[in-house]
CSV table of C-alpha atoms and ligand atoms in Angstrom, one decimal:
chain,number,residue,atom,x,y,z
H,1,MET,CA,-56.7,2.6,-63.3
H,2,LYS,CA,-58.2,-0.5,-61.7
H,3,GLN,CA,-61.7,-0.8,-60.4
H,4,ILE,CA,-63.5,-3.4,-58.3
H,5,GLU,CA,-67.2,-4.1,-57.9
H,6,LEU,CA,-67.9,-5.4,-54.5
H,7,ASN,CA,-71.2,-7.0,-53.7
H,8,LEU,CA,-70.5,-8.4,-50.2
H,9,LYS,CA,-74.1,-8.8,-49.1
H,10,GLN,CA,-73.5,-7.8,-45.4
H,11,PRO,CA,-71.4,-10.9,-44.4
H,12,ALA,CA,-70.4,-12.1,-41.0
H,13,LEU,CA,-66.6,-11.8,-40.6
H,14,LYS,CA,-65.1,-14.6,-38.6
H,15,GLY,CA,-61.4,-15.9,-38.1
H,16,THR,CA,-57.8,-15.0,-37.3
H,17,ILE,CA,-55.4,-13.0,-39.5
H,18,GLU,CA,-52.0,-11.5,-39.1
H,19,VAL,CA,-51.6,-8.3,-40.9
H,20,PRO,CA,-48.4,-7.5,-42.8
H,21,GLY,CA,-45.4,-5.6,-41.1
H,22,ASP,CA,-45.8,-1.9,-39.8
H,23,LYS,CA,-45.0,0.5,-42.6
H,24,SER,CA,-43.3,3.1,-40.5
H,25,ILE,CA,-41.2,0.5,-38.9
H,26,SER,CA,-40.3,-1.2,-42.2
H,27,HIS,CA,-39.0,2.0,-43.7
H,28,ARG,CA,-37.0,2.8,-40.8
H,29,SER,CA,-35.4,-0.6,-40.5
H,30,VAL,CA,-34.0,-0.4,-44.0
H,31,MET,CA,-32.8,3.2,-43.4
H,32,PHE,CA,-31.0,2.3,-40.0
H,33,GLY,CA,-29.6,-0.9,-41.6
H,34,ALA,CA,-28.2,1.2,-44.4
H,35,LEU,CA,-26.6,3.6,-42.1
H,36,ALA,CA,-25.2,1.1,-39.6
H,37,ALA,CA,-22.0,-0.9,-39.9
H,38,GLY,CA,-22.6,-4.6,-40.6
H,39,LYS,CA,-25.6,-6.9,-41.4
H,40,THR,CA,-29.1,-6.1,-40.5
H,41,THR,CA,-31.7,-8.9,-40.9
H,42,ILE,CA,-35.4,-7.8,-41.0
H,43,ARG,CA,-38.2,-10.1,-40.6
H,44,HIS,CA,-42.0,-9.7,-41.3
H,45,PHE,CA,-40.9,-6.5,-43.4
H,46,LEU,CA,-43.8,-5.0,-45.2
H,47,LYS,CA,-43.3,-5.6,-49.0
H,48,GLY,CA,-45.7,-2.8,-49.9
H,49,GLU,CA,-44.9,-0.2,-52.6
H,50,ASP,CA,-44.0,2.4,-50.3
H,51,CYS,CA,-41.4,0.3,-48.4
H,52,LEU,CA,-40.2,-1.2,-51.7
H,53,SER,CA,-39.5,2.5,-52.7
H,54,THR,CA,-37.3,3.0,-49.8
H,55,ILE,CA,-35.3,-0.2,-50.7
H,56,ASP,CA,-34.9,1.1,-54.1
H,57,CYS,CA,-33.7,4.4,-53.1
H,58,PHE,CA,-31.0,2.9,-51.0
H,59,ARG,CA,-29.9,0.5,-53.6
H,60,LYS,CA,-29.4,3.6,-55.7
H,61,LEU,CA,-27.4,5.0,-52.9
H,62,GLY,CA,-24.9,2.0,-53.2
H,63,VAL,CA,-26.3,-0.1,-50.3
H,64,GLU,CA,-26.5,-3.9,-50.9
H,65,ILE,CA,-29.9,-5.2,-50.0
H,66,GLU,CA,-31.0,-8.8,-50.4
H,67,GLU,CA,-34.6,-9.8,-50.5
H,68,THR,CA,-35.6,-13.5,-49.7
H,69,GLN,CA,-39.1,-14.9,-49.1
H,70,ASP,CA,-38.9,-14.2,-45.4
H,71,GLU,CA,-36.3,-11.6,-44.8
H,72,ILE,CA,-34.6,-8.3,-46.0
H,73,ILE,CA,-31.0,-8.4,-45.4
H,74,VAL,CA,-29.2,-4.9,-45.4
H,75,HIS,CA,-25.3,-4.9,-45.7
H,76,GLY,CA,-24.6,-1.5,-44.2
H,77,LYS,CA,-21.2,0.1,-44.2
H,78,GLY,CA,-22.0,3.1,-41.9
H,79,TRP,CA,-22.8,6.7,-43.0
H,80,ASP,CA,-19.8,6.7,-45.4
H,81,GLY,CA,-21.2,3.7,-47.3
H,82,LEU,CA,-23.6,5.8,-49.1
H,83,VAL,CA,-22.4,7.0,-52.4
H,84,GLU,CA,-23.6,9.7,-54.9
H,85,PRO,CA,-26.4,8.2,-56.9
H,86,GLN,CA,-26.2,8.0,-60.5
H,87,GLU,CA,-30.0,8.1,-61.0
H,88,ILE,CA,-32.8,10.1,-59.5
H,89,LEU,CA,-34.2,8.7,-56.3
H,90,ASP,CA,-37.9,8.1,-56.6
H,91,ALA,CA,-40.0,7.7,-53.5
H,92,GLY,CA,-43.2,6.9,-55.2
H,93,ASN,CA,-46.1,7.6,-53.1
H,94,SER,CA,-44.3,7.6,-49.8
H,95,GLY,CA,-44.2,10.7,-47.7
H,96,THR,CA,-42.1,9.0,-45.1
H,97,THR,CA,-39.5,8.0,-47.7
H,98,THR,CA,-39.3,11.5,-49.1
H,99,ARG,CA,-39.1,13.2,-45.7
H,100,LEU,CA,-36.7,10.8,-43.9
H,101,LEU,CA,-34.5,10.5,-46.8
H,102,LEU,CA,-34.1,14.4,-46.9
H,103,GLY,CA,-32.7,14.3,-43.2
H,104,ILE,CA,-30.3,11.6,-44.2
H,105,LEU,CA,-29.1,13.1,-47.6
H,106,ALA,CA,-28.8,16.6,-46.0
H,107,GLY,CA,-25.6,15.7,-44.4
H,108,ARG,CA,-24.0,13.3,-47.0
H,109,PRO,CA,-21.1,14.9,-49.0
H,110,PHE,CA,-22.7,14.4,-52.5
H,111,HIS,CA,-25.5,15.6,-54.9
H,112,SER,CA,-28.8,13.8,-55.2
H,113,VAL,CA,-32.3,14.5,-56.6
H,114,LEU,CA,-35.4,13.2,-55.0
H,115,VAL,CA,-38.9,12.8,-56.7
H,116,GLY,CA,-42.1,11.2,-56.0
H,117,ASP,CA,-45.4,10.7,-57.7
H,118,GLU,CA,-48.3,13.2,-58.5
H,119,SER,CA,-49.5,12.9,-54.8
H,120,ILE,CA,-45.9,13.4,-53.4
H,121,ALA,CA,-45.6,16.5,-55.7
H,122,LYS,CA,-48.4,18.2,-53.8
H,123,ARG,CA,-47.4,17.4,-50.3
H,124,PRO,CA,-45.5,20.1,-48.3
H,125,MET,CA,-41.7,19.4,-47.9
H,126,ASP,CA,-40.7,22.7,-46.6
H,127,ARG,CA,-41.8,21.5,-43.0
H,128,VAL,CA,-38.4,19.5,-43.3
H,129,VAL,CA,-36.5,21.6,-45.7
H,130,ILE,CA,-36.7,24.7,-43.4
H,131,PRO,CA,-35.4,23.2,-40.3
H,132,LEU,CA,-32.7,21.2,-42.1
H,133,SER,CA,-31.6,24.3,-43.7
H,134,GLN,CA,-31.1,26.0,-40.3
H,135,MET,CA,-28.9,23.0,-39.7
H,136,GLY,CA,-26.7,24.0,-42.7
H,137,ALA,CA,-28.4,21.8,-45.4
H,138,ARG,CA,-28.4,23.0,-49.1
H,139,ILE,CA,-31.9,21.8,-50.6
H,140,ALA,CA,-33.5,23.4,-53.7
H,141,GLY,CA,-36.9,22.6,-55.1
H,142,ARG,CA,-40.1,24.0,-56.6
H,143,GLU,CA,-41.5,26.9,-54.8
H,144,ASN,CA,-38.3,27.6,-52.7
H,145,GLY,CA,-38.0,23.9,-51.5
H,146,ARG,CA,-41.6,23.5,-50.7
H,147,PHE,CA,-42.3,20.7,-53.3
H,148,THR,CA,-40.5,17.8,-55.1
H,149,PRO,CA,-38.4,17.5,-57.2
H,150,LEU,CA,-35.9,18.4,-54.6
H,151,ALA,CA,-32.1,18.6,-55.3
H,152,VAL,CA,-29.9,18.1,-52.2
H,153,GLN,CA,-26.2,19.1,-52.1
H,154,GLY,CA,-25.0,17.6,-48.9
H,155,ALA,CA,-23.2,19.8,-46.5
H,156,PRO,CA,-21.8,19.8,-43.0
H,157,LEU,CA,-24.6,20.0,-40.4
H,158,ALA,CA,-24.7,21.6,-37.0
H,159,GLY,CA,-27.2,20.7,-34.2
H,160,ILE,CA,-30.1,23.0,-33.5
H,161,HIS,CA,-33.0,23.4,-31.1
H,162,TYR,CA,-36.2,23.1,-33.1
H,163,GLU,CA,-39.8,23.5,-31.9
H,164,LEU,CA,-41.9,21.6,-34.4
H,165,PRO,CA,-44.8,23.8,-35.6
H,166,VAL,CA,-47.0,20.7,-36.2
H,167,ALA,CA,-47.1,17.3,-34.6
H,168,SER,CA,-45.2,15.4,-37.3
H,169,ALA,CA,-43.2,12.0,-36.7
H,170,GLN,CA,-41.8,12.5,-40.0
H,171,VAL,CA,-40.4,16.0,-39.4
H,172,LYS,CA,-39.1,14.8,-36.1
H,173,SER,CA,-37.5,11.8,-37.6
H,174,ALA,CA,-35.9,13.7,-40.5
H,175,LEU,CA,-34.3,16.0,-37.9
H,176,LEU,CA,-33.2,12.9,-35.8
H,177,PHE,CA,-31.3,11.5,-38.9
H,178,ALA,CA,-29.8,14.9,-39.7
H,179,GLY,CA,-28.8,15.3,-36.0
H,180,LEU,CA,-27.1,11.9,-36.0
H,181,GLN,CA,-24.5,13.3,-38.4
H,182,ALA,CA,-24.5,16.8,-37.2
H,183,GLU,CA,-21.8,18.5,-34.9
H,184,GLY,CA,-23.0,18.8,-31.4
H,185,GLU,CA,-26.5,18.1,-30.0
H,186,THR,CA,-29.9,18.4,-31.8
H,187,ARG,CA,-33.0,19.1,-29.7
H,188,ILE,CA,-36.5,18.7,-31.0
H,189,THR,CA,-39.5,19.8,-29.2
H,190,GLU,CA,-43.0,18.3,-30.2
H,191,PRO,CA,-46.3,20.2,-29.4
H,192,VAL,CA,-47.8,16.6,-28.8
H,193,PRO,CA,-46.0,13.4,-28.8
H,194,THR,CA,-46.0,11.5,-32.1
H,195,ARG,CA,-44.9,8.0,-33.1
H,196,ASP,CA,-41.5,7.0,-31.6
H,197,HIS,CA,-40.2,4.5,-33.8
H,198,THR,CA,-37.2,6.4,-34.9
H,199,GLU,CA,-36.2,7.0,-31.2
H,200,LYS,CA,-36.6,3.3,-30.4
H,201,MET,CA,-34.7,2.3,-33.5
H,202,ILE,CA,-31.7,4.4,-32.7
H,203,GLN,CA,-31.4,2.6,-29.3
H,204,GLN,CA,-31.9,-0.7,-31.1
H,205,PHE,CA,-28.9,0.1,-33.4
H,206,GLY,CA,-26.6,0.9,-30.4
H,207,GLY,CA,-27.1,4.8,-30.4
H,208,GLU,CA,-28.3,7.0,-27.7
H,209,VAL,CA,-31.3,9.3,-27.6
H,210,LYS,CA,-33.1,10.9,-24.6
H,211,ARG,CA,-36.5,12.4,-24.0
H,212,GLU,CA,-36.8,15.5,-21.7
H,213,GLY,CA,-40.5,16.1,-21.5
H,214,ARG,CA,-41.6,17.1,-24.9
H,215,THR,CA,-38.0,17.5,-26.2
H,216,ILE,CA,-36.0,14.7,-27.8
H,217,VAL,CA,-32.1,15.2,-27.7
H,218,VAL,CA,-29.7,13.3,-30.0
H,219,ALA,CA,-25.9,13.8,-30.2
H,220,GLY,CA,-24.0,13.6,-33.5
H,221,GLY,CA,-21.3,11.4,-34.5
H,222,GLN,CA,-22.9,8.2,-32.9
H,223,PRO,CA,-21.9,4.9,-34.6
H,224,LEU,CA,-24.8,2.6,-35.4
H,225,LYS,CA,-24.4,-1.2,-35.6
H,226,GLY,CA,-26.4,-3.7,-37.6
H,227,THR,CA,-28.8,-5.8,-35.9
H,228,GLU,CA,-32.0,-8.1,-36.1
H,229,VAL,CA,-35.4,-6.5,-36.4
H,230,TYR,CA,-38.9,-8.1,-36.3
H,231,VAL,CA,-41.4,-5.8,-37.7
H,232,PRO,CA,-44.8,-6.0,-35.7
H,233,GLY,CA,-48.0,-6.2,-37.6
H,234,ASP,CA,-49.3,-2.7,-38.6
H,235,ILE,CA,-51.9,-1.4,-36.3
H,236,SER,CA,-53.0,1.0,-39.1
H,237,SER,CA,-53.7,-1.9,-41.4
H,238,ALA,CA,-55.2,-4.0,-38.4
H,239,ALA,CA,-57.6,-1.0,-37.8
H,240,PHE,CA,-59.7,-1.8,-41.2
H,241,PHE,CA,-60.5,-5.4,-39.8
H,242,LEU,CA,-61.1,-4.0,-36.1
H,243,VAL,CA,-63.6,-1.5,-37.6
H,244,ALA,CA,-65.0,-4.3,-40.1
H,245,GLY,CA,-65.5,-6.7,-37.1
H,246,ALA,CA,-67.3,-4.0,-34.9
H,247,ILE,CA,-69.8,-2.9,-37.6
H,248,THR,CA,-70.9,-6.2,-39.3
H,249,ALA,CA,-73.4,-8.4,-37.7
H,250,ASP,CA,-72.4,-11.8,-36.0
H,251,SER,CA,-68.7,-11.1,-36.5
H,252,GLU,CA,-65.6,-12.1,-34.4
H,253,VAL,CA,-62.3,-11.3,-35.7
H,254,GLU,CA,-58.8,-12.0,-34.1
H,255,LEU,CA,-55.6,-10.2,-35.2
H,256,VAL,CA,-52.4,-11.6,-34.2
H,257,ASN,CA,-49.0,-10.0,-33.5
H,258,VAL,CA,-50.1,-6.5,-34.0
H,259,GLY,CA,-47.9,-3.7,-33.0
H,260,LEU,CA,-49.0,-2.0,-29.7
H,261,ASN,CA,-46.5,0.8,-29.4
H,262,PRO,CA,-48.6,3.3,-27.2
H,263,THR,CA,-48.0,6.2,-29.6
H,264,ARG,CA,-50.0,4.2,-32.3
H,265,THR,CA,-52.9,2.6,-30.2
H,266,GLY,CA,-55.4,5.6,-30.4
H,267,ILE,CA,-57.7,3.5,-32.4
H,268,ILE,CA,-58.2,0.9,-29.5
H,269,GLU,CA,-59.0,3.8,-27.2
H,270,VAL,CA,-61.6,5.1,-29.8
H,271,LEU,CA,-63.2,1.7,-30.2
H,272,THR,CA,-63.4,1.3,-26.3
H,273,ALA,CA,-64.8,4.7,-25.7
H,274,MET,CA,-67.3,4.0,-28.4
H,275,GLY,CA,-68.6,0.8,-26.7
H,276,ALA,CA,-66.9,-1.8,-28.9
H,277,ASP,CA,-66.4,-5.3,-27.7
H,278,VAL,CA,-62.6,-5.3,-28.1
H,279,ILE,CA,-60.0,-7.1,-26.0
H,280,VAL,CA,-56.2,-6.7,-26.2
H,281,LYS,CA,-53.8,-9.3,-24.9
H,282,PRO,CA,-50.2,-7.9,-25.1
H,283,HIS,CA,-47.2,-10.3,-25.4
H,284,GLU,CA,-44.3,-10.1,-23.0
H,285,THR,CA,-42.0,-8.4,-25.6
H,286,ALA,CA,-39.4,-5.6,-25.1
H,287,GLY,CA,-39.1,-2.7,-27.7
H,288,GLU,CA,-42.1,-2.0,-29.8
H,289,GLY,CA,-44.6,-4.0,-28.0
H,290,MET,CA,-47.0,-6.5,-29.8
H,291,GLY,CA,-50.2,-8.5,-29.0
H,292,THR,CA,-53.5,-10.0,-30.0
H,293,VAL,CA,-56.6,-7.9,-30.4
H,294,ARG,CA,-60.0,-9.4,-30.8
H,295,ILE,CA,-63.1,-7.7,-31.7
H,296,ARG,CA,-66.9,-8.7,-31.9
H,297,SER,CA,-69.9,-7.1,-33.5
H,298,SER,CA,-70.7,-4.2,-31.2
H,299,LYS,CA,-73.3,-1.5,-30.4
H,300,LEU,CA,-71.6,1.9,-30.6
H,301,ARG,CA,-72.1,5.3,-29.5
H,302,GLY,CA,-70.7,8.6,-30.9
H,303,ILE,CA,-67.9,10.3,-29.2
H,304,GLU,CA,-65.6,13.4,-29.6
H,305,ILE,CA,-62.1,12.8,-30.7
H,306,GLY,CA,-59.4,15.4,-30.6
H,307,GLY,CA,-56.3,16.9,-28.9
H,308,ASP,CA,-53.4,14.7,-28.0
H,309,LEU,CA,-55.1,11.6,-29.3
H,310,ILE,CA,-55.1,12.8,-32.9
H,311,PRO,CA,-51.3,11.9,-33.8
H,312,ARG,CA,-52.0,8.5,-32.1
H,313,LEU,CA,-54.6,7.7,-34.7
H,314,ILE,CA,-54.1,10.1,-37.7
H,315,ASP,CA,-53.9,7.5,-40.2
H,316,GLU,CA,-57.0,5.6,-38.9
H,317,ILE,CA,-59.2,8.6,-39.3
H,318,PRO,CA,-60.8,7.5,-42.5
H,319,ILE,CA,-61.8,4.2,-41.0
H,320,ILE,CA,-62.8,6.0,-37.9
H,321,ALA,CA,-65.3,8.1,-39.8
H,322,LEU,CA,-66.8,5.0,-41.4
H,323,LEU,CA,-67.2,3.5,-37.8
H,324,ALA,CA,-68.9,6.5,-36.7
H,325,THR,CA,-71.5,6.2,-39.3
H,326,GLN,CA,-72.6,3.0,-37.4
H,327,ALA,CA,-72.7,4.6,-34.0
H,328,ASP,CA,-75.7,6.1,-32.3
H,329,GLY,CA,-75.5,9.8,-32.1
H,330,LYS,CA,-72.9,12.5,-33.1
H,331,THR,CA,-69.1,11.9,-33.4
H,332,VAL,CA,-67.0,14.8,-33.7
H,333,ILE,CA,-63.4,14.6,-35.1
H,334,LYS,CA,-61.4,17.9,-34.3
H,335,ASP,CA,-57.7,19.1,-34.2
H,336,ALA,CA,-56.9,17.1,-37.6
H,337,GLU,CA,-56.0,19.6,-40.1
H,338,GLU,CA,-53.2,17.5,-40.9
H,339,LEU,CA,-55.5,15.3,-42.8
H,340,LYS,CA,-55.5,17.9,-45.5
H,341,VAL,CA,-51.8,17.1,-46.5
H,342,LYS,CA,-51.9,13.4,-46.8
H,343,GLU,CA,-52.0,11.2,-49.8
H,344,THR,CA,-55.2,13.2,-50.6
H,345,ASN,CA,-57.0,15.9,-48.6
H,346,ARG,CA,-58.5,13.2,-46.3
H,347,ILE,CA,-61.3,15.4,-44.9
H,348,ASP,CA,-62.6,16.0,-48.3
H,349,THR,CA,-62.1,12.5,-49.8
H,350,VAL,CA,-63.6,10.8,-46.6
H,351,VAL,CA,-66.5,13.2,-46.5
H,352,ASN,CA,-67.4,13.1,-50.2
H,353,GLU,CA,-67.0,9.4,-50.8
H,354,LEU,CA,-68.9,8.4,-47.7
H,355,LYS,CA,-71.8,10.8,-48.6
H,356,LYS,CA,-72.0,9.1,-52.0
H,357,LEU,CA,-73.0,6.0,-49.9
H,358,GLY,CA,-75.6,7.6,-47.9
H,359,ALA,CA,-73.7,8.6,-44.7
H,360,LYS,CA,-74.5,11.6,-42.7
H,361,ILE,CA,-71.1,13.4,-42.6
H,362,GLU,CA,-70.1,17.0,-42.9
H,363,ALA,CA,-66.4,18.6,-43.2
H,364,THR,CA,-65.3,21.0,-40.9
H,365,GLU,CA,-62.1,23.2,-40.8
H,366,ASP,CA,-60.2,20.7,-38.7
H,367,GLY,CA,-61.9,17.4,-39.2
H,368,MET,CA,-65.5,16.3,-39.5
H,369,ILE,CA,-68.9,15.6,-37.8
H,370,ILE,CA,-70.7,12.4,-38.4
H,371,HIS,CA,-74.3,11.6,-37.5
H,372,GLY,CA,-75.2,8.0,-36.9
H,373,LYS,CA,-76.5,5.4,-37.1
H,374,THR,CA,-76.9,5.3,-40.9
H,375,PRO,CA,-77.6,2.4,-43.1
H,376,LEU,CA,-75.1,2.7,-46.2
H,377,THR,CA,-76.4,2.2,-49.8
H,378,GLY,CA,-74.4,1.2,-52.9
H,379,GLY,CA,-72.8,3.5,-55.4
H,380,ARG,CA,-69.7,4.3,-57.2
H,381,VAL,CA,-66.8,5.9,-55.2
H,382,SER,CA,-63.0,6.3,-55.6
H,383,SER,CA,-59.9,5.9,-53.7
H,384,TYR,CA,-58.5,9.0,-55.5
H,385,GLY,CA,-55.1,7.1,-55.2
H,386,ASP,CA,-55.1,7.0,-51.5
H,387,HIS,CA,-54.6,3.5,-50.0
H,388,ARG,CA,-56.3,4.3,-46.7
H,389,ILE,CA,-59.5,5.7,-48.6
H,390,GLY,CA,-59.6,2.6,-50.8
H,391,MET,CA,-59.6,0.2,-47.9
H,392,MET,CA,-62.1,2.2,-45.9
H,393,LEU,CA,-64.3,2.1,-48.9
H,394,ALA,CA,-64.0,-1.7,-49.3
H,395,VAL,CA,-65.0,-2.2,-45.6
H,396,ALA,CA,-67.9,0.4,-46.2
H,397,ALA,CA,-69.0,-2.0,-49.2
H,398,ALA,CA,-69.3,-4.9,-46.5
H,399,ILE,CA,-72.1,-3.1,-44.8
H,400,ALA,CA,-73.7,-1.5,-47.8
H,401,SER,CA,-77.1,-2.8,-48.9
H,402,GLU,CA,-76.2,-2.6,-52.6
H,403,PRO,CA,-73.2,-3.2,-54.7
H,404,VAL,CA,-70.2,-0.6,-54.4
H,405,ILE,CA,-67.8,0.1,-57.4
H,406,ILE,CA,-64.5,1.4,-56.1
H,407,ASP,CA,-62.3,3.2,-58.6
H,408,ASN,CA,-58.4,3.5,-58.3
H,409,ILE,CA,-58.3,0.4,-56.2
H,410,GLU,CA,-54.5,-0.3,-57.0
H,411,ALA,CA,-53.4,2.4,-54.4
H,412,ILE,CA,-54.1,-0.2,-51.7
H,413,ALA,CA,-50.8,-2.0,-52.8
H,414,VAL,CA,-48.9,0.9,-51.1
H,415,SER,CA,-49.6,-0.4,-47.6
H,416,TYR,CA,-51.5,-3.7,-47.8
H,417,PRO,CA,-51.0,-5.6,-50.9
H,418,GLU,CA,-52.9,-8.8,-49.4
H,419,PHE,CA,-55.8,-6.8,-48.4
H,420,PHE,CA,-58.5,-8.4,-50.3
H,421,CYS,CA,-57.2,-11.8,-49.7
H,422,ASP,CA,-57.4,-11.1,-45.9
H,423,LEU,CA,-60.9,-9.8,-46.2
H,424,GLU,CA,-62.0,-12.8,-48.4
H,425,ARG,CA,-60.4,-15.2,-45.6
H,426,LEU,CA,-62.7,-13.5,-43.1
H,427,ILE,CA,-66.0,-13.6,-45.1
H,428,GLN,CA,-68.3,-16.5,-43.9
G,1,LIG,O1,-45.6,7.8,-45.8
G,1,LIG,P1,-46.8,8.7,-46.0
G,1,LIG,O2,-47.3,8.7,-47.4
G,1,LIG,O3,-46.9,10.0,-45.3
G,1,LIG,O4,-48.0,7.7,-45.0
G,1,LIG,C1,-49.0,8.0,-44.1
G,1,LIG,C2,-50.1,7.0,-44.3
G,1,LIG,O5,-51.3,7.2,-44.3
G,1,LIG,O6,-49.7,5.9,-44.6
G,1,LIG,C3,-49.6,9.4,-44.2
G,1,LIG,F1,-50.2,9.8,-45.2
G,1,LIG,O7,-48.5,7.9,-42.7
G,1,LIG,C4,-47.6,8.7,-42.1
G,1,LIG,C5,-48.3,9.2,-40.9
G,1,LIG,O8,-49.4,10.0,-41.4
G,1,LIG,C6,-46.4,7.9,-41.7
G,1,LIG,C7,-45.6,8.5,-40.5
G,1,LIG,C8,-44.2,7.9,-40.2
G,1,LIG,O9,-44.1,6.8,-40.7
G,1,LIG,O10,-43.5,8.6,-39.6
G,1,LIG,C9,-46.1,9.5,-39.8
G,1,LIG,C10,-47.5,10.3,-40.2
G,1,LIG,O11,-47.1,11.4,-40.8
G,1,LIG,P2,-46.7,12.8,-40.1
G,1,LIG,O12,-46.6,13.8,-41.4
G,1,LIG,O13,-47.9,13.1,-39.1
G,1,LIG,O14,-45.4,12.7,-39.5
């Protein structure tokens, strides 16, 4: 367990950085590359631990994947190119790897076993196992397939119409992967729109998928073709520097080549609604969308965050909670029960750790309430093995009046291995 003591003395943050590639898109680019026929070249891939776990699983499934300084090259041989793994597939800390792989493995004609770390072992997998079983999958695991380790005996799948009980891009994506290999059509109805990277990538790899209102429809048996993918910067990683720029004095931070897919830009809407001095300049790009986002030190006000906005900023809630401690008045975050089943229970970890630094914050059943503006003091806190909590606490340390010791800091490498280098580059 690594720890860091940050005595940042409330610096101004100035400069331009490019955050690493989007984690969700990086995972999917390897998965589609592995299932497509021909070569897929991926640039600006996130070499964080989670995405490296995805590469490792596909290598074990017989896919040749080359790693150079700037590119990942996947030599896909189509769905039939996957072979029965000789070893257990280890998803590490990655929920995306675990859930999306289940959708892929469910229809492959072989046996495989999927595990992850201690945190993955506590995250619910029945949300994918139940609908996949309705499609014909044979998946066994602890507590009736609710938890890893999971054993998959691939079986022929048939399309279903499934109404997602929770808004989850991971469940939707697992079912889309299963649907692509199923007999007939698969229809998935979302309660609220979630990130649509999988849908976009089906099209990018030459397949078809359509949206009818809240329902996504995909036909089975479509061939996928290898292609070139450029992964935009991860807006979930950029969020830490956007908030840092807004809450530290005399700061101006510019983030270039940030992904601006509208299903992910809830953080920009929250910053704007809170009164932050933020400017977005989109590039003229097709597909995912990308641009420059600039932020300056800002006077902020509390707001209410809930409803359809939640899936569009779900991973940013820890850093939004810190932002709210520096806003005048009350911020209410609601409709966010899903936070309880992330790498940690993010309602509890955010509230407990920020309280230790002097924040006025309380947990609710489906979110949290923050009273600002509150100066933060020093103290000893922990990421509890959750990368987003670790980075949020490092940004908190930048505005704290005393040193902050953060335990379990190694978790940050899951999504942003260069986080501290980038933070240092901005410190004046
Ligand atoms: O992959 P993992 O561990 O689930 O990662 C997290 C994160 O904070 O990085 C969640 F803990 O992001 C999820 C996100 O919360 C990534 C994701 C995706 O790529 O499809 C979708 C969201 O999860 P969900 O359960 O709402 O679908």
